[in-house]
Each structure stands twice: as structure tokens, then as C-alpha cells.
Amino acid sequence: MRLSRYFMPILKEIPADAQIASHRLMLRAGMIKQSSAGIYSWLPLGFKVLRRLERIVHEEQMRAGHIPMLMPTLQSAELWKESDRYDAYGPEMLRITDRNGRDMLYGPTNEELITDIFRTHVASYRDLPLTLYHIQWKFRDEIRPRFGVMRGREFYMKDGYNFDLTREDALHSYNRHLVSYLRTYERMGLQAIPMRAESGPIGGNNTHEFLVLADTGESGVFYDSAITDLKFGGREIDYRDALQCQAVMEEFTSRYARTDDTHDQEVFERQVPEERRRAARGIEVGQIFYFGTKYSEPMGAMVQGPDGRQVPVHMGSHGIGVSRLAGAVIEACHDEKGIVWPENVAPFHAGIVNLRQGDGQVDRVCEKIYDSIRALGLEPFYDDTEERAGGKFATMDLIGLPWRITVGPRGLKNGVVELTRRKTGESEELSPERAVARISEIYGVRENGRNCVP
């Protein structure tokens, strides 16, 4: 993409109402624009990041054997009355009446709707286990929306639902989700710690929230610092293997880590050596639940078991706040100059800065680099404007692309361009061809190939 043809409304001033780094930087970088309180338009740069995050979530869900679908945003109130949640959910749920006087709602979650789909089409234990998920816009009427996309009223969310014959099977699904979430967050450049939490209006006794440590987090957290040394890494897991998934669950949840809702100071002090006790703030980026037959029993989601008897299925739900993740990544990855995107979620893979637009040689080299990176199946962002060099560098630092190739007449006299890593600020001088080859190596692609995992 060429900056001269792109829509990226950069703000030079820091918005007065933006209280945290991610909100300030998303507004300044032209990623979002507020439509009304807690509701945002995702402008092209922000939309690209949202799609990168969504792609990673889809890939890891399908790797775990979960099946994508899509449910509507508007739901019938009758389903929620069946589960006794229509009145209990509270004012966060937006209730609507259609022209025929039927009660509807803008879905804050989808347990009732997915249970209705299941009970209509699944009748036998032979069709289990089954996990369905979708990624969809949702609405919760927060009493005080703030912090930009971190605590909005409208948000983009992946929610998945498992159906199993027994409690044991459902707990395996729970563990499988925990493993898939660990992989998901690490691919995004985040360390999200699973912490014992309250289930809230979803229900159930087994639940973990995934929290990214940050001073601006909305939740107080207490944890054993040893948990921050854990990494899932590149290990391969057979998601069908209950013992493997259980081992990962135990590895990542055996140390003390709880939100303030479930924190027990006596247990904390008994289990954790004083030098490893930590109290901090965290950003919730996902949550998993096992709630047994809470929905299947009142809504009649039954299957015929191996003995021929009808039994209610055991269920769980599992959510990832995809739009919230955009803010969480920025909170974890920024500096005084702007955003520092991890490579897997950056809106563009590399930036190209033309230091002298209109200089024939500089223009030709920039075009060659631009075309060569595109031939790799990657997306370059070419600043081909006539802005001064300082302004171009400031823009690149603000939007935080992981790599920048700077092309100017002085360097070309020696046959080199400058390759700079945003995260460290380190630069090296390379030939234009070698700079493109380095980008290829970084992203693991080959010319004319499309095997990148952005």
C-alpha cells in the first residue's frame, strides 16, 4: 500500500479524553474513530490489525478441532426466558421490541442460541463431542464505557461452545480450550496468564480468565511470579489426547494466580514464598467456562446415551475479545514514540521510507523494493509522500511497523539502504536486494511464495 493513496488520518495532538496509551495511540494513528460512547468505527489501519488478530484466532480454533459458524446479533427473548437469564442478566443487555411487539435483544453472548441450534439437530451421543464457535459483534451496555476499545459497549468477540456427553469429556474440552488459548496469545506476542476467576452471569464453577499484566488493567491480580517464566513455545499437542491437555492445564494453573474476585490472602501467603508474591493489574483478554447442564437441562438439550436413555449434555463456553486484543497488544507493546507491533499482528509487514521523493534513482529503488516484497506475498507500506524526513520517521514510529527500509540518495551512492527494527531501534546498511532477502527470512517466505504466516 502507498501512503499517498491510503486513508490514515493521523492526529498530531493527543486527544484529551484518552486516558490510556492504547486509546491515545489508536486515535493518533488513525486506527479508530468514536461514533458514540463506547462504539467505534474501525478505520483501515485498525481494521487490518483486527483482521490479523481474527485470523490467528480462527487458525488456532480450527487447529484444536473446533468448527466455525456464524450466529445473528439479534436474538429472540423467548430463548433467554427459557434459561431464566432474560431478567437476571441486568441493564447491560440491550432489549428491543420489533414492529410486531416481539421481545428481542442484541446478544451479549450466545449460550441460549447455540443450545437451541444443538437441540434441534443433535440427538445421539454418537455426534459428540462437538465444539462450535463464531466471531461476531456483540453489545453490552457498559455503565461507564472508557479506555477506547478496551472497555467499549460494542465489541468483536470469538465465542465457542462445547457439547459433551459426560463431565469428564467436557473438562477435556475445557483443557483443550486452555491449550488453544495459550497458543493464540503467544502467537500475538502476548503472555496471557490463566487465572482463577468468577463466572458472573455465564454461570458454572470452573472458569479461568486470561489476563495480560498491565498497569492500566481493569482487574486486580495476585500471582506467583514463577508463572511468568512459563512459555508454551513451539510444542505440538494432540488435542484429542486428554492426558496431554490435562498436563498443560496443570502446568499453567498449578501456581497461585487469581483475580481480586477470587483472591484468598491466607492461601496466597501459605502457597507462595514471600519473594515470589506479586500484586498487579491485568487486562482480561479471554475466559473459559465449564457449566455442566446449566443450559441443557432447562432448554431440553438432550441426547440418547449409549444405554438408550435421554441425558442432558454437558456444556462450556469460551470467549476471546478480539477487538479488545488490539488495545491489549498496544498496552503491552509501545514506547514514547508510538506502537511497537509484534510481527504476527502488524497491519503491514515492513515500511518503506523514500527520503527524496522525485529523485529518479531513489524512486526506482523504492519501487523495486516495494514490488519485491509484494512478490513474497507480504504487504509493504510505502511512504511515497513529499513530507519531510522527520515527519516520515515520526509516522512510521507512531504506527509501529516491525521493520523499516529507508532509501535515500546518500546511501544509494554506496549501494545501500537502511533496515531498522522498530522494537530495538537497531539499524544495518544492506544492499536493496539483501534488505528484501532479510524481510523474506524474517517472515519465512520465498519469492513468489504465499506461505507466510502474518
XYZ file of C-alpha atoms in Angstrom, residues 293-450:
158
model
C -26.046 -28.813 32.381
C -26.983 -25.230 33.377
C -28.468 -24.553 29.917
C -29.084 -28.023 28.543
C -31.458 -29.116 31.313
C -33.914 -26.161 31.286
C -33.752 -25.900 27.490
C -34.091 -29.630 26.796
C -30.760 -30.152 25.018
C -30.765 -33.935 25.392
C -29.128 -36.793 23.548
C -29.663 -40.519 23.594
C -26.853 -42.073 25.618
C -25.168 -45.462 24.989
C -27.792 -47.144 27.198
C -30.671 -45.638 25.223
C -31.704 -43.148 27.904
C -32.079 -39.426 27.253
C -29.486 -37.367 29.117
C -28.683 -33.621 29.142
C -25.370 -32.721 27.522
C -22.547 -31.091 29.439
C -21.539 -27.703 28.105
C -18.934 -24.975 28.345
C -18.312 -21.635 26.674
C -15.063 -19.969 25.747
C -14.512 -16.355 24.721
C -11.733 -14.181 23.310
C -12.191 -10.430 22.987
C -10.740 -9.912 19.503
C -11.293 -6.140 19.362
C -10.069 -5.765 22.945
C -6.887 -7.598 21.967
C -5.930 -4.735 19.650
C -5.797 -2.456 22.676
C -4.154 -5.075 24.891
C -1.315 -5.643 22.418
C -0.648 -1.902 22.288
C -0.699 -1.628 26.075
C 1.946 -4.352 26.213
C 3.912 -3.171 23.146
C 4.524 0.573 22.899
C 7.097 3.216 23.760
C 7.264 7.004 23.900
C 7.267 7.215 20.092
C 4.230 5.041 19.410
C 3.096 1.473 18.855
C 5.576 -1.422 18.555
C 3.623 -4.166 16.801
C 4.681 -7.811 17.137
C 5.327 -9.181 13.651
C 2.320 -11.507 13.569
C -0.270 -8.786 14.163
C 1.253 -5.734 12.463
C -1.009 -4.110 9.845
C 1.882 -4.150 7.328
C 4.989 -6.288 7.400
C 7.504 -3.558 6.587
C 7.583 0.149 5.901
C 9.495 1.807 3.082
C 10.588 5.433 3.518
C 11.574 7.445 0.449
C 13.806 10.252 1.734
C 13.724 12.211 -1.519
C 10.519 11.763 -3.441
C 11.057 12.764 -7.063
C 14.714 11.725 -7.186
C 14.822 9.275 -10.100
C 17.225 6.762 -8.571
C 15.606 6.824 -5.119
C 12.137 6.401 -6.637
C 13.284 3.451 -8.776
C 14.894 1.634 -5.850
C 11.840 2.194 -3.641
C 9.566 0.844 -6.371
C 11.797 -2.199 -6.817
C 11.789 -2.925 -3.073
C 8.018 -2.400 -2.913
C 7.362 -4.801 -5.800
C 9.836 -7.386 -4.462
C 8.234 -7.501 -1.005
C 4.787 -7.812 -2.567
C 6.100 -10.715 -4.679
C 6.850 -12.505 -1.399
C 3.164 -12.434 -0.531
C 3.831 -9.796 2.145
C 2.352 -6.319 2.493
C 4.720 -3.336 2.435
C 3.673 0.193 3.392
C 5.411 2.720 1.168
C 5.641 6.347 2.285
C 5.796 7.962 -1.136
C 4.669 11.378 0.065
C 6.654 14.618 -0.091
C 6.652 15.002 3.697
C 9.985 15.886 5.296
C 12.185 13.041 6.564
C 11.473 13.814 10.230
C 7.732 13.631 9.654
C 8.040 10.358 7.777
C 10.063 8.763 10.570
C 7.610 10.026 13.186
C 4.690 8.486 11.275
C 6.462 5.133 10.936
C 7.329 5.128 14.640
C 3.748 6.020 15.566
C 2.104 3.232 13.553
C 4.773 0.823 14.774
C 5.571 -1.433 11.797
C 8.164 -4.022 12.889
C 10.683 -3.197 10.113
C 11.526 -0.075 8.137
C 13.617 0.208 4.984
C 14.931 3.741 4.464
C 16.080 4.746 0.991
C 17.956 7.974 0.345
C 20.444 9.410 -2.157
C 23.355 9.387 0.291
C 23.060 5.672 0.994
C 22.480 4.781 -2.647
C 25.802 6.388 -3.552
C 27.323 3.482 -1.609
C 24.765 0.994 -2.921
C 22.968 0.555 0.410
C 19.669 1.190 2.154
C 18.976 1.125 5.890
C 16.993 -1.665 7.560
C 15.713 -0.709 11.032
C 13.958 -2.829 13.621
C 11.228 -0.846 15.384
C 11.438 -2.797 18.643
C 15.113 -2.103 19.319
C 15.929 0.800 17.023
C 18.903 -1.154 15.679
C 19.821 -0.463 12.040
C 22.062 -2.060 9.460
C 23.110 -0.996 5.994
C 22.410 -3.519 3.263
C 22.050 -3.612 -0.462
C 18.417 -3.233 -1.575
C 18.380 -6.891 -2.649
C 19.779 -8.063 0.666
C 17.267 -5.927 2.604
C 14.415 -7.677 0.787
C 16.052 -11.039 1.433
C 16.215 -10.224 5.158
C 12.491 -9.430 5.207
C 11.919 -12.752 3.449
C 13.978 -14.580 6.097
C 12.215 -12.825 8.979
C 8.776 -13.866 7.782
C 9.824 -17.266 6.476
C 8.737 -16.789 2.868
C 10.273 -17.215 -0.542
C 9.886 -15.160 -3.686
C 6.574 -15.703 -5.475
C 5.511 -17.764 -2.451
C 2.414 -17.315 -0.324
